[in-house]
Phi, psi and omega in degrees: 000156183283135178293158181295326178293316179295321179297320179293321177298315179300313179299317180300319179298315180296312182294323178297319178297314180299315179299316180296315178302318179297313181295337178274002174107357179283142172275116189247131170243130182244117172281119193228116175285129183214156175279171181302327183264012180285167179303137185261353180220163176300320179299316180294322179295313179297319179297319179304322181265003177070035182242167179241161179140189178220114178228155172254131176255143174251088185294139176236098181303138177281119181236145175286141178257008175082005177240145179241181178073200185298318181298311180298315180296319179296318179295320178296317181295339175267327183289324180295311178295327177298315177299316182298314181293319178300319178293320179297318179295318181293335179266006180055047180294138182286328188209140173253121180243116186213153171263000188258117183301313178301324178294322178295314179297313181294324176298319176297315179297329178277002178061045176245142175300136185229141170235132181259142180234123182207157173251355187269134173273061188313308185299328178275336177285320182226099185307327181296339181281345179300314178299315180302309182291323176303314180291320179300316183285351175282343180295139178292343179275343180274095186288327180162193181213149173250138181237149182274356178207157176294326179302312180295317180297317180297329176300319179287320178296318179295337178279357177100015179271135183303131180295342177296338182259006187237131179218143172271130174221095184299146174299137173270184175214160180247115184305330184293344179283347185253141176290154174299135181302142178276150172288166178303316181298314180297319179295316179297319179295321183297332180251016174076028180253023183282000000 
């Protein structure tokens, strides 16, 4: 399972992307799985992460399905993207932009334009996925994908996917998320080496 620190970084990347799209003029709706005490509005969500923009959130409360283990986790991992795509379709959303493979597949099945965002070189990591992605990218609804590195993008190109549908867009960062650098003396004191 993903550590809470890694999960927070992942969430920040997604929210930062959404915030940037909004500031660039896109009308953004975010299907967002949240706990009962999570932010209830787009404004509250952006404020929580210290970002600006205007988004609408479509909250999807996290509910137990009564199953545990691999089966329960697998069903949850499929039910959330299904809910998100159904909500996007019901709101007549113009484009589905997702890092989630099941959401991308479901968006294609719902005949909605889809853009995939990933840092993973799936086809080179798992050769069996090359066939899957080649077929997925043949869909007229699959507009393309953004990759966080040239290495990941080349994995998809090497799998036979048209380079016209592939672009590198490195993750940006927000300086305010980082603490001011410590001096050598402060760093040594912080770890007890003074």
